[in-house]
Amino acid sequence: MSMLIINELHASIEEREILKGISLTVNPGEVHAIMGPNGSGKSTLASVLAGRETYEVTSGSVAFDGKDLLDMAPEERAREGMFLAFQYPVEIPGVSTTNFLKTAVNEKRKAVGLAPLDAVQFMKMMKEKMSLVQIDQTLLSRSLNEGFSGGEKKRNEIFQMAMLEPRLGILDETDSGLDIDALRLVANGVNKLRNKDNAFVVITHYQRLLEYIVPDFVHVMYNGRLVKSGGKELALELEDKGYDWIKEEAHEMA
Amino acid sequence: MSDQQKILEEVTGSEYKFGFTTDVEMEVAPAGLTEDTIRFISAKKEEPAYFLEWRLKAFRHWKKMTEPHWGYFKYDPIDYQVQSYYAAPKQMPKKASMDEVDPEVRKTFEKLGISLQEQKRLSGVAVDAVFDSVSVGTTFQKQLRDVGVIFCSMSEAIREHPDLIQKYLGSVVPYSDNFFAALNSAVFSDGSFAYVPKGVHCPMELSTYFRMNAQNTGQFERTLIIADEGAYVSYLEGCTAPMRDKNQLHAAVVELIALDRGEVKYSTVQNWFPGDKDGKGGVFNFVTKRGLCAGHHSRISWTQVETGSAITWKYPSVILKGDHSHGEFYSVAVTNNHQQADTGTKMQHLGKNCKSRIVAKTISAGKSNSSYRGLVRVAKNADNARNYTQCDSLLVGDKCGAHTFPYIEVKNKSAQVEHEATTSKIGEDQIFYCNQRGIGTEEAVSLIVNGYCREVLNQLPMEFAVEAQKLLSVSLEGSVG
């Protein structure tokens, strides 16, 4: 069964339509890349899937593991196994990443009827996942994202993803603002998390990230629509030719 | 209405959790306040003559004073003649052990989650429980007495330790200090007294749990804590009051004294009935708390977590008289529904090379108003005074208010006084971020608020920090950006 089925999804913000009919199917074990120029609606799609209230879904449907995703509150979507790695992770002063994640992990466990992890079990889990993304204990003891560098924030997002073990991970421009070393660390983390049961949607402006996280499918988004889909070669083609030819094609079609 | 708003309304409209009353026979003084009332109280408490005289002086002074109304809140003038000024459970003669305490009274304490049983010994907390006006049981007295610490009810101290009482009571807050201090001096019924002798580090946290129970009785407790030279004591005050229709007046006085190299830490967790969600009922909390760093290198620190009371008027202060003394004030004040709080501190620098630090965090929700009012005063001879003040306000929803009134008076050029203030709202982005990790909105607000208060909560002894954290969550669990 497909994990995620997006069907003719339309969404707008303050009466302005941003998503103009998106359809996409993601199966377990797949990695999909969504590329496109700035302002094409990539991040909006991520926000709508995660359930941000500022966007209004005007029509279309999204099924996640057979359930109506749009009917669920953001926290329910998360507990069902959807994870969004934020483009701009939020700071929460006075709350350490450790404390934050302990709450998140246990809320998720509670939702499926499991007992909360005690401190020892939780620390053991932390230690395992920390090595995956090579994140430092001291960073996890600091207030969440407060004073973190761009690279630290993104690595922290991937670490959280490792801890929460989602079925579907959505990476919203996780590569933006990263130098090559940080990019490699983040990508390695994601690659280690990949397996036949989970799936990833990687949103990016540049092909660069896709050298490290190799996608099964590449989709190009322009003006609120997925205008072209293909294999990983499509990313290279975009890198060579830029987005202008896509725009021209799209206009010709319209 | 958005979901977040709904949750906010639900939570901020939630009923007070500790609203139960205990059915015990009470001995209550007739309503009204005259010299006869004071003689009645004094006689009931078998006080020595010197003390009755002091009370009467306070009363005569009080009659000449007028009720202050300069705070940033509103209330109707209080009719002092309709209140009763003394309430004590009957069948009360002194108990030899805890087992003799009225089972109903003990049940009340159990509902509040404090146990006067022997298990308490394990957690190392000595509790002097005040049930309405009379101390019903004091634990750990013996262990404390072995190291020379006196920890008992104020009534007992007045009878047993007249020398200390005459020397220190009213020395930091004289009865003439203000309207409510004068009223308290005249009619207070009980409270706690602690004296830690020279060089003794008090082996356990001292604690009192106050609870108002009888209807229409004001509670006027009186606390005096003294750390002699080189002594250390940490004192915890926790409060809950059951639900009442009429406003209950609470006018306490707390005095702290630290002699040379002495240190007093005073922590409060206060969740008195704040009134219902329409602003009906609730406790008026008009309190005078002041510490005197009398000796050199002495330290006094106030930590408070305030979530209750309809009106709070309270400025725990430190007079830095001894050279090289330290004063600290850490505060979290939460207001919700129609609560009003005007609270803060005063740091009076008199000695040389003294330091003070103020960290005040207010959280306003519902239609409440919260004000920080703080004074930092540096006297002419107070060389090298240092003060750091940080005032943060967090707004929850858009119908509440937060206000800051800092007063700074510096008469010495060597002083360094810093003041930082911030106002923020719980952001929708923060809530959404938590939601996306599977954390529901209520839990998210609780997490964010506790993070915001962490610096203050860290000052509390461990188990009280946990209790305070729970209280914060109960007080405001939902929020909007």
XYZ file of C-alpha atoms in Angstrom:
735
model
C 0.000 0.000 0.000
C 1.213 3.492 -0.734
C 2.293 5.470 2.281
C 1.320 8.905 1.097
C -1.195 9.764 -1.610
C -1.643 13.421 -2.373
C -4.512 14.016 -4.775
C -5.182 17.376 -6.501
C -4.240 19.361 -3.422
C -5.075 23.070 -3.451
C -4.094 25.382 -0.614
C -4.065 29.117 -0.108
C -2.980 31.743 2.336
C -5.064 34.874 2.813
C -7.119 34.136 -0.309
C -4.006 33.716 -2.446
C -3.691 30.261 -3.926
C -0.206 28.786 -3.483
C -0.738 25.109 -4.237
C -2.702 24.704 -7.437
C -3.375 20.992 -7.647
C -0.544 18.790 -6.393
C -0.669 15.042 -6.883
C 2.079 12.777 -5.596
C 2.331 9.206 -4.397
C 5.098 8.007 -2.082
C 5.707 4.339 -1.322
C 7.676 2.826 1.555
C 11.402 2.697 0.854
C 11.334 5.616 -1.593
C 13.096 8.956 -1.538
C 11.435 11.748 -3.487
C 13.138 15.053 -4.186
C 11.066 18.145 -4.850
C 13.009 20.886 -6.560
C 12.022 24.214 -7.959
C 12.765 27.916 -8.023
C 12.089 30.147 -5.028
C 8.432 30.905 -4.453
C 7.181 27.881 -6.350
C 5.350 26.489 -3.288
C 7.767 23.793 -2.074
C 7.827 24.880 1.554
C 4.095 25.507 1.511
C 3.577 21.881 0.572
C 5.724 20.818 3.532
C 3.782 23.099 5.886
C 0.411 21.920 4.632
C 1.400 18.290 5.066
C 2.578 18.998 8.614
C -0.664 20.844 9.370
C 0.325 24.471 9.856
C -2.857 26.443 10.480
C -1.889 29.513 8.470
C -2.628 27.640 5.253
C -6.112 26.759 4.189
C -6.653 23.622 2.175
C -9.358 24.516 -0.331
C -9.684 21.183 -2.121
C -8.032 17.832 -2.705
C -7.135 15.019 -0.351
C -4.125 13.487 1.362
C -4.068 9.911 2.605
C -1.298 8.889 4.995
C -1.164 5.133 5.566
C -4.765 5.015 4.446
C -5.965 7.670 6.901
C -7.249 11.130 6.082
C -4.240 13.276 6.933
C -6.048 16.588 6.567
C -8.448 15.553 9.303
C -5.680 15.202 11.870
C -4.192 17.818 14.213
C -0.480 18.498 13.682
C 0.490 16.491 16.768
C -1.602 13.523 15.589
C 0.170 13.585 12.233
C 3.482 13.555 14.085
C 2.419 10.648 16.268
C 1.283 8.774 13.167
C 4.851 8.994 11.950
C 5.229 12.205 9.969
C 8.275 14.325 10.669
C 9.145 17.728 9.262
C 12.730 18.921 9.447
C 12.184 22.674 9.549
C 13.904 25.132 7.270
C 14.028 27.567 10.186
C 14.025 25.587 13.442
C 12.452 27.498 16.316
C 14.255 28.491 19.506
C 12.757 27.527 22.849
C 14.710 29.235 25.651
C 15.259 27.275 28.835
C 14.209 23.942 27.301
C 17.082 21.615 26.442
C 16.945 19.421 23.359
C 17.145 16.430 25.709
C 14.154 17.544 27.734
C 12.230 18.502 24.605
C 12.839 15.133 22.989
C 12.016 13.218 26.127
C 8.616 14.900 26.113
C 8.157 14.278 22.387
C 9.220 10.626 22.482
C 6.999 9.885 25.459
C 3.986 11.707 24.012
C 4.353 9.570 20.928
C 4.632 6.419 23.032
C 1.602 7.414 25.051
C -0.424 7.794 21.845
C 0.236 4.171 20.929
C -0.317 2.869 24.446
C 3.319 2.342 25.425
C 4.720 3.224 28.829
C 7.014 6.252 28.903
C 10.755 5.605 28.755
C 12.526 6.146 32.042
C 15.654 8.268 32.245
C 18.029 5.346 31.793
C 16.237 3.876 28.762
C 15.968 7.320 27.240
C 19.665 8.097 27.677
C 20.554 4.771 26.092
C 18.408 5.620 23.070
C 19.988 9.086 22.902
C 23.506 7.644 22.897
C 22.685 5.322 19.985
C 21.154 8.057 17.872
C 23.818 10.609 18.707
C 26.440 8.573 16.909
C 24.240 8.473 13.788
C 24.403 12.212 13.248
C 27.621 12.815 15.177
C 26.029 15.337 17.479
C 27.609 16.428 20.723
C 26.090 15.890 24.164
C 26.823 19.489 25.178
C 24.688 20.758 22.306
C 21.780 18.640 23.493
C 22.011 20.072 26.991
C 21.702 23.628 25.737
C 18.417 25.446 25.208
C 16.774 24.158 22.045
C 18.266 25.920 19.003
C 19.149 28.984 21.068
C 22.456 30.359 19.835
C 22.983 27.345 17.576
C 24.845 27.875 14.309
C 22.975 27.092 11.090
C 24.731 23.746 10.834
C 24.005 22.858 14.461
C 20.318 23.616 14.006
C 20.030 21.379 10.957
C 21.980 18.572 12.543
C 19.712 18.884 15.563
C 16.700 18.473 13.268
C 18.129 15.277 11.843
C 18.945 14.062 15.332
C 15.338 14.658 16.368
C 14.231 12.728 13.305
C 16.475 9.845 14.331
C 14.973 9.877 17.828
C 11.370 9.965 16.659
C 11.854 7.302 13.952
C 9.205 8.610 11.557
C 7.632 6.628 8.737
C 7.801 9.695 6.540
C 10.499 12.341 6.876
C 10.060 15.650 5.085
C 13.231 17.725 4.800
C 12.441 21.347 4.049
C 15.539 22.955 2.508
C 17.681 21.255 5.100
C 20.722 22.054 2.948
C 20.216 25.814 2.937
C 23.006 27.664 4.681
C 25.171 24.591 5.207
C 28.806 24.300 4.256
C 29.954 21.129 2.555
C 31.037 19.364 5.756
C 27.779 20.050 7.544
C 25.885 19.003 4.447
C 27.714 15.696 4.344
C 27.003 15.029 8.028
C 23.326 15.759 7.603
C 23.089 13.613 4.473
C 24.920 10.719 6.110
C 22.487 10.861 8.983
C 19.541 10.628 6.624
C 21.140 7.780 4.666
C 21.636 5.778 7.827
C 17.967 6.216 8.681
C 16.761 5.047 5.263
C 15.178 1.612 5.170
C 12.551 -0.302 3.244
C 9.735 0.727 5.572
C 10.201 4.464 5.680
C 10.226 7.188 3.076
C 11.616 10.682 2.617
C 10.532 13.776 0.766
C 13.531 16.030 0.291
C 12.767 19.606 -0.640
C 15.688 21.517 -2.050
C 16.593 24.342 -4.342
C 19.956 22.903 -5.333
C 21.088 19.612 -6.758
C 24.027 19.568 -4.321
C 22.223 17.731 -1.503
C 21.051 15.062 -3.928
C 24.636 14.014 -4.570
C 24.620 12.717 -1.024
C 20.997 11.720 -0.557
C 20.310 9.956 -3.821
C 16.610 10.160 -4.685
C 14.512 7.589 -6.481
C 12.346 10.294 -8.024
C 12.803 13.968 -8.747
C 9.850 16.328 -9.166
C 10.027 19.896 -10.293
C 7.622 22.347 -8.771
C 6.741 25.602 -10.421
C 3.955 28.022 -9.672
C 2.139 25.668 -7.309
C 2.239 22.607 -9.569
C 4.535 19.643 -10.072
C 5.401 20.299 -13.694
C 7.936 17.589 -14.363
C 8.937 14.273 -12.803
C 11.769 11.912 -13.505
C 14.625 9.899 -12.059
C 17.742 11.269 -10.346
C 19.123 12.432 -13.763
C 16.507 15.164 -13.807
C 18.300 16.838 -10.926
C 21.527 16.940 -12.898
C 19.736 18.332 -15.910
C 18.321 21.115 -13.744
C 21.764 21.831 -12.382
C 23.081 22.230 -15.948
C 20.242 24.157 -17.500
C 18.753 26.049 -14.542
C 15.014 26.463 -14.043
C 14.275 28.747 -16.986
C 13.482 25.987 -19.439
C 11.042 24.498 -16.960
C 9.330 27.849 -16.630
C 9.111 28.166 -20.413
C 7.689 24.677 -20.747
C 5.175 25.383 -18.034
C 4.051 28.587 -19.702
C 3.703 26.846 -23.038
C 1.520 24.206 -21.430
C -0.648 26.822 -19.763
C -12.501 30.157 17.489
C -9.195 28.446 16.756
C -8.244 25.264 18.568
C -5.561 27.026 20.481
C -8.001 29.629 21.708
C -10.416 26.907 22.731
C -7.773 25.139 24.747
C -6.769 28.424 26.273
C -10.310 29.162 27.351
C -10.778 25.675 28.698
C -7.648 25.722 30.724
C -7.760 29.266 31.927
C -11.376 28.662 32.825
C -10.614 25.537 34.782
C -11.800 25.229 38.334
C -9.509 25.605 41.283
C -8.246 22.181 42.212
C -7.898 22.611 45.938
C -11.415 23.790 46.643
C -12.512 21.530 49.424
C -13.216 22.351 53.045
C -12.603 20.331 56.115
C -15.343 19.678 58.563
C -13.789 20.308 61.946
C -15.281 22.147 64.838
C -13.794 25.608 64.884
C -13.387 28.068 67.651
C -13.926 31.429 66.044
C -13.657 34.910 67.496
C -16.726 37.122 66.992
C -16.435 39.337 63.913
C -15.040 42.811 64.400
C -11.839 44.499 65.439
C -11.475 46.378 68.708
C -8.966 46.350 71.543
C -11.107 43.607 73.044
C -10.507 41.434 69.963
C -6.795 41.796 70.487
C -7.046 41.005 74.180
C -9.116 37.942 73.218
C -6.499 36.707 70.765
C -3.660 37.348 73.166
C -5.454 35.575 76.012
C -6.354 32.603 73.801
C -2.724 32.248 72.981
C -1.637 32.637 76.581
C 0.759 35.398 75.682
C 2.929 37.216 78.223
C 1.929 40.768 79.103
C 4.797 42.343 77.163
C 3.374 40.955 73.983
C -0.170 42.140 74.494
C 1.234 45.624 75.008
C 3.083 45.419 71.685
C -0.046 44.290 69.881
C -2.097 47.105 71.371
C 0.501 49.683 70.345
C 0.360 48.315 66.815
C -3.427 48.439 66.832
C -3.534 52.038 68.036
C -1.091 52.975 65.322
C -3.065 51.099 62.667
C -6.246 53.008 63.513
C -4.489 56.212 62.455
C -3.421 54.797 59.079
C -5.302 54.531 55.790
C -5.503 51.631 53.389
C -2.995 52.024 50.547
C -4.359 52.047 47.011
C -1.324 52.950 44.939
C -0.828 49.472 43.483
C -1.692 48.692 39.888
C -4.917 46.922 40.750
C -8.397 47.725 41.949
C -10.424 46.461 44.855
C -13.237 47.796 46.962
C -12.262 49.115 50.385
C -12.216 46.258 52.873
C -14.582 46.307 55.824
C -12.319 45.285 58.691
C -15.222 45.027 61.100
C -16.985 42.123 59.371
C -14.003 39.784 59.521
C -13.194 37.421 62.283
C -9.623 37.610 63.456
C -9.185 34.274 65.122
C -10.107 30.740 64.153
C -8.720 27.574 65.647
C -9.807 23.962 65.483
C -11.433 23.025 68.794
C -10.244 20.105 70.932
C -6.834 21.518 70.545
C -4.604 21.153 73.589
C -0.985 20.421 72.597
C -0.376 17.096 70.932
C 2.351 14.817 72.126
C 2.654 13.186 68.709
C 1.249 13.492 65.238
C -1.132 10.598 65.800
C -3.212 12.740 68.063
C -3.963 15.347 65.437
C -7.620 15.433 64.330
C -8.002 12.919 61.489
C -10.034 15.442 59.458
C -7.216 17.936 59.661
C -4.720 15.318 58.664
C -6.858 14.345 55.688
C -6.810 17.933 54.472
C -3.059 17.940 54.528
C -2.999 14.650 52.700
C -5.232 16.019 49.954
C -2.748 18.806 49.556
C -0.113 16.180 49.116
C 1.866 16.965 52.213
C 2.301 14.326 54.782
C 2.967 14.962 58.403
C 3.714 11.304 58.868
C 7.021 9.862 59.711
C 7.816 9.195 56.030
C 8.419 12.884 55.700
C 11.569 12.339 57.675
C 12.977 10.470 54.673
C 12.725 13.512 52.471
C 14.442 15.577 55.130
C 11.778 18.252 55.387
C 10.564 19.509 58.724
C 7.029 20.795 58.469
C 5.430 23.242 60.803
C 1.836 23.032 59.645
C -0.412 26.011 60.113
C -4.091 25.100 59.951
C -5.893 28.375 59.914
C -4.389 30.165 62.785
C -2.838 27.622 65.042
C 0.114 25.412 64.494
C -1.192 21.870 64.819
C 1.935 19.889 64.664
C 5.619 20.385 64.459
C 7.877 17.606 63.338
C 11.591 17.150 63.592
C 11.864 19.495 66.513
C 14.091 17.154 68.364
C 16.614 16.616 65.574
C 16.813 20.335 65.105
C 17.149 21.006 68.794
C 20.131 18.661 68.941
C 22.114 21.097 66.784
C 20.660 24.078 68.586
C 18.181 25.162 65.916
C 14.921 26.513 67.252
C 12.023 25.899 64.876
C 8.593 26.317 66.339
C 5.346 28.194 66.022
C 5.432 31.893 66.689
C 3.067 31.474 69.660
C 5.479 29.075 71.264
C 8.424 31.369 70.577
C 6.598 34.276 72.220
C 6.161 32.176 75.345
C 9.439 30.266 75.349
C 11.957 32.647 73.779
C 10.954 36.167 74.857
C 14.560 37.367 74.638
C 14.866 36.555 70.930
C 11.357 37.818 70.194
C 11.912 41.096 71.958
C 15.224 41.567 70.243
C 14.184 40.718 66.700
C 10.420 40.764 66.160
C 9.505 43.996 64.445
C 13.157 44.938 64.018
C 12.998 44.584 60.225
C 9.339 45.371 59.696
C 8.212 47.676 62.513
C 4.478 47.764 63.110
C 4.473 51.351 61.895
C 5.896 50.273 58.524
C 2.670 50.137 56.576
C -1.051 49.651 56.968
C -1.072 45.891 56.576
C 2.054 45.352 58.681
C 0.404 47.286 61.495
C -2.784 45.231 61.154
C -0.753 42.052 61.179
C 1.194 43.090 64.281
C -2.047 43.737 66.114
C -3.949 40.585 65.222
C -1.592 37.906 63.931
C -2.496 34.538 65.303
C 0.459 32.359 64.463
C 3.307 31.643 62.132
C 6.757 30.174 62.219
C 9.874 31.061 64.095
C 13.344 29.791 63.317
C 16.639 30.617 64.918
C 19.878 29.048 63.745
C 22.723 29.633 66.158
C 26.301 30.699 65.400
C 28.136 28.569 62.870
C 25.334 26.047 62.416
C 24.342 24.903 58.960
C 20.717 23.917 59.423
C 20.661 20.189 58.558
C 17.331 20.219 56.703
C 15.021 22.461 54.740
C 12.479 24.040 57.050
C 8.983 24.207 55.708
C 5.514 25.454 56.514
C 2.338 24.687 54.719
C -0.307 27.277 55.219
C -3.898 26.621 54.653
C -6.903 28.815 55.189
C -10.006 26.862 55.970
C -12.645 28.613 58.050
C -14.962 31.003 56.239
C -14.512 34.731 56.678
C -11.328 34.616 58.641
C -8.366 36.538 57.555
C -5.123 34.784 58.029
C -2.410 36.926 59.483
C 0.641 34.908 59.979
C 3.902 36.154 61.212
C 7.240 34.629 60.439
C 10.666 35.429 61.814
C 13.844 33.688 60.718
C 17.252 34.465 62.120
C 20.610 33.162 60.924
C 23.205 34.022 63.523
C 26.885 34.548 62.634
C 28.034 32.025 60.053
C 24.720 30.159 60.147
C 22.729 28.915 57.166
C 19.059 28.172 56.831
C 16.739 27.462 53.932
C 13.040 27.923 54.511
C 10.137 26.889 52.298
C 6.666 28.290 52.426
C 3.873 26.632 50.467
C 0.278 27.714 50.421
C -3.110 26.555 49.233
C -6.507 27.824 50.242
C -9.847 26.109 49.644
C -12.481 27.704 47.468
C -14.457 30.510 49.015
C -17.077 32.891 47.735
C -15.987 35.930 49.641
C -12.584 37.447 49.387
C -10.312 36.378 52.133
C -7.821 38.832 53.422
C -4.333 37.636 53.957
C -1.838 40.086 55.420
C 1.318 38.323 56.488
C 4.606 39.691 57.692
C 7.860 37.852 57.199
C 11.131 39.069 58.652
C 14.526 37.575 57.877
C 17.744 38.481 59.609
C 21.259 37.402 58.697
C 24.148 38.332 60.946
C 27.856 38.282 59.981
C 28.391 35.653 57.255
C 24.908 34.307 57.942
C 22.653 33.192 55.114
C 18.904 32.852 54.769
C 17.179 31.403 51.716
C 13.427 31.832 51.665
C 11.346 30.072 49.024
C 7.626 30.435 48.471
C 5.233 28.450 46.369
C 1.875 30.178 46.573
C -1.318 28.989 44.900
C -4.078 30.503 46.959
C -7.529 30.543 45.490
C -7.396 33.135 42.714
C -11.145 33.596 42.377
C -13.279 31.867 39.779
C -12.995 32.541 36.064
C -15.370 35.507 36.319
C -13.199 37.142 38.953
C -15.491 36.300 41.865
C -13.908 35.464 45.212
C -10.283 34.771 45.811
C -7.654 35.705 48.311
C -6.300 39.212 48.808
C -2.646 38.699 49.484
C -1.157 41.842 51.019
C 2.153 40.791 52.381
C 5.193 42.510 53.792
C 8.341 40.469 53.435
C 11.697 41.940 54.228
C 15.145 40.674 54.993
C 17.965 42.436 56.764
C 21.537 41.606 55.897
C 22.652 42.929 59.246
C 26.172 41.575 59.265
C 29.104 41.707 56.864
C 29.249 39.044 54.142
C 25.678 38.023 54.916
C 23.270 36.783 52.253
C 19.530 36.786 51.880
C 17.722 35.299 48.949
C 14.010 35.303 48.126
C 12.604 32.877 45.598
C 8.913 32.919 44.856
C 6.558 31.146 42.519
C 3.184 32.849 42.684
C 0.235 31.429 40.834
C -2.634 32.190 43.169
C -4.594 34.954 44.909
C -7.094 37.354 43.359
C -4.819 40.248 44.256
C -1.165 40.045 45.138
C 0.626 42.980 46.691
C 4.018 41.827 47.721
C 7.587 43.075 47.566
C 10.061 40.790 49.307
C 12.965 43.114 49.963
C 16.488 43.086 51.245
C 18.235 45.759 53.248
C 21.939 45.402 52.551
C 23.312 46.938 55.692
C 26.403 44.856 56.353
C 29.424 45.436 54.103
C 29.931 42.837 51.354
C 26.404 41.522 51.780
C 24.328 39.940 49.024
C 20.622 40.215 48.294
C 18.782 38.148 45.706
C 15.236 38.043 44.428
C 13.989 35.399 42.005
C 10.350 35.479 41.075
C 7.808 33.856 38.810
C 4.372 35.412 38.992
C 1.536 33.908 36.988
C -1.782 35.655 36.593
C -4.819 34.280 34.828
C -8.523 35.081 34.424
C -9.123 38.256 36.446
C -6.146 38.001 38.761
C -4.143 41.105 39.540
C -0.597 41.078 40.757
C 1.594 43.986 41.682
C 4.762 42.435 42.914
C 8.489 42.954 42.871
C 11.241 43.746 45.270
C 13.300 46.431 46.939
C 17.052 46.279 47.261
C 18.371 48.889 49.656
C 22.131 49.282 49.476
C 23.485 50.805 52.674
C 26.775 48.984 53.316
C 29.869 49.015 51.125
C 30.624 46.498 48.351
C 27.162 44.987 48.421
C 25.615 43.135 45.532
C 22.026 42.514 44.598
C 20.424 40.535 41.838
C 16.823 40.570 40.676
C 15.326 38.108 38.225
C 11.595 38.649 37.834
C 9.496 36.695 35.367
C 5.840 37.427 34.927
C 3.368 35.413 32.906
C -0.009 36.917 32.142
C -2.935 35.034 30.671
C -6.700 35.471 30.414
C -7.813 38.996 31.313
C -5.259 39.374 34.044
C -2.818 42.122 34.827
C 0.639 41.554 36.132
C 3.032 44.260 37.208
C 6.610 44.204 38.302
C 7.473 47.026 40.668
C 11.026 47.195 41.854
C 13.197 49.650 43.670
C 16.968 49.694 43.727
C 18.277 52.299 46.106
C 21.937 53.045 46.682
C 22.642 55.236 49.714
C 25.331 57.925 49.801
C 27.884 55.830 51.669
C 27.201 52.549 49.886
C 30.413 52.428 47.866
C 30.776 49.972 44.990
C 27.175 48.850 44.978
C 26.303 46.413 42.214
C 22.836 45.576 41.042
C 21.642 43.504 38.155
C 17.950 43.462 37.356
C 16.242 41.379 34.730
C 12.499 41.644 34.172
C 10.832 39.434 31.634
C 7.166 39.362 30.749
C 5.447 36.608 28.845
C 1.991 37.218 27.452
C -0.430 34.394 26.785
C -3.358 35.485 24.626
C -4.246 39.070 23.757
C -6.494 40.243 26.594
C -3.908 40.371 29.359
C -1.418 42.991 30.401
C 2.117 43.167 31.726
C 3.646 46.271 33.240
C 7.057 47.118 34.588
C 7.711 49.887 37.080
C 11.403 50.020 37.872
C 12.589 52.668 40.296
C 16.285 53.377 40.634
C 17.703 55.861 43.131
C 21.457 56.150 43.230
C 23.283 58.545 45.511
C 26.769 57.130 45.166
C 28.853 57.553 42.019
C 30.649 54.230 42.299
C 27.411 52.269 41.866
C 26.773 50.026 38.887
C 23.133 49.368 38.270
C 21.968 47.343 35.300
C 18.402 46.845 34.211
C 17.210 44.588 31.418
C 13.624 44.027 30.436
C 11.931 41.951 27.758
C 8.361 41.267 26.768
C 7.461 38.310 24.622
C 4.516 36.218 23.587
C 4.404 32.486 23.251
C 4.813 32.232 19.509
C 2.583 30.219 17.194
C 5.812 29.057 15.626
C 6.999 27.597 18.921
C 3.695 25.816 19.478
C 3.626 24.468 15.937
C 7.187 23.236 16.268
C 6.226 21.298 19.406
C 3.023 20.029 17.756
C 5.049 18.746 14.836
C 7.087 16.661 17.252
C 3.908 15.083 18.625
C 3.586 17.383 21.633
C 0.017 18.628 22.124
C -0.658 22.331 22.588
C -1.246 22.197 26.346
C 1.907 20.231 26.930
C 3.772 22.595 24.605
C 2.752 25.679 26.563
C 3.730 23.985 29.784
C 7.120 23.137 28.303
C 7.708 26.663 26.997
C 6.590 28.309 30.235
C 8.756 26.054 32.342
C 11.690 26.818 30.089
C 11.017 30.523 30.436
C 10.990 30.185 34.239
C 13.888 27.805 34.515
C 16.347 30.315 35.917
C 14.004 30.921 38.850
C 12.858 27.314 39.305
C 16.504 26.294 39.525
C 16.745 28.314 42.727
C 14.140 26.160 44.433
C 15.067 23.016 46.337
C 14.542 19.997 44.103
C 11.176 18.684 45.259
C 9.664 22.139 45.384
C 10.895 22.829 41.884
C 8.920 19.810 40.740
C 5.843 20.983 42.614
C 6.216 24.485 41.218
C 6.522 23.093 37.721
C 3.270 21.183 38.186
C 1.595 24.279 39.526
C 2.636 26.295 36.492
C 1.216 23.637 34.219
C -2.058 23.587 36.112
C -2.290 27.379 36.100
C -1.976 27.803 32.365
C -1.826 24.865 30.109
C -3.080 26.207 26.791
C -1.932 29.188 24.831
C -1.975 31.200 21.662
C 0.776 32.880 19.749
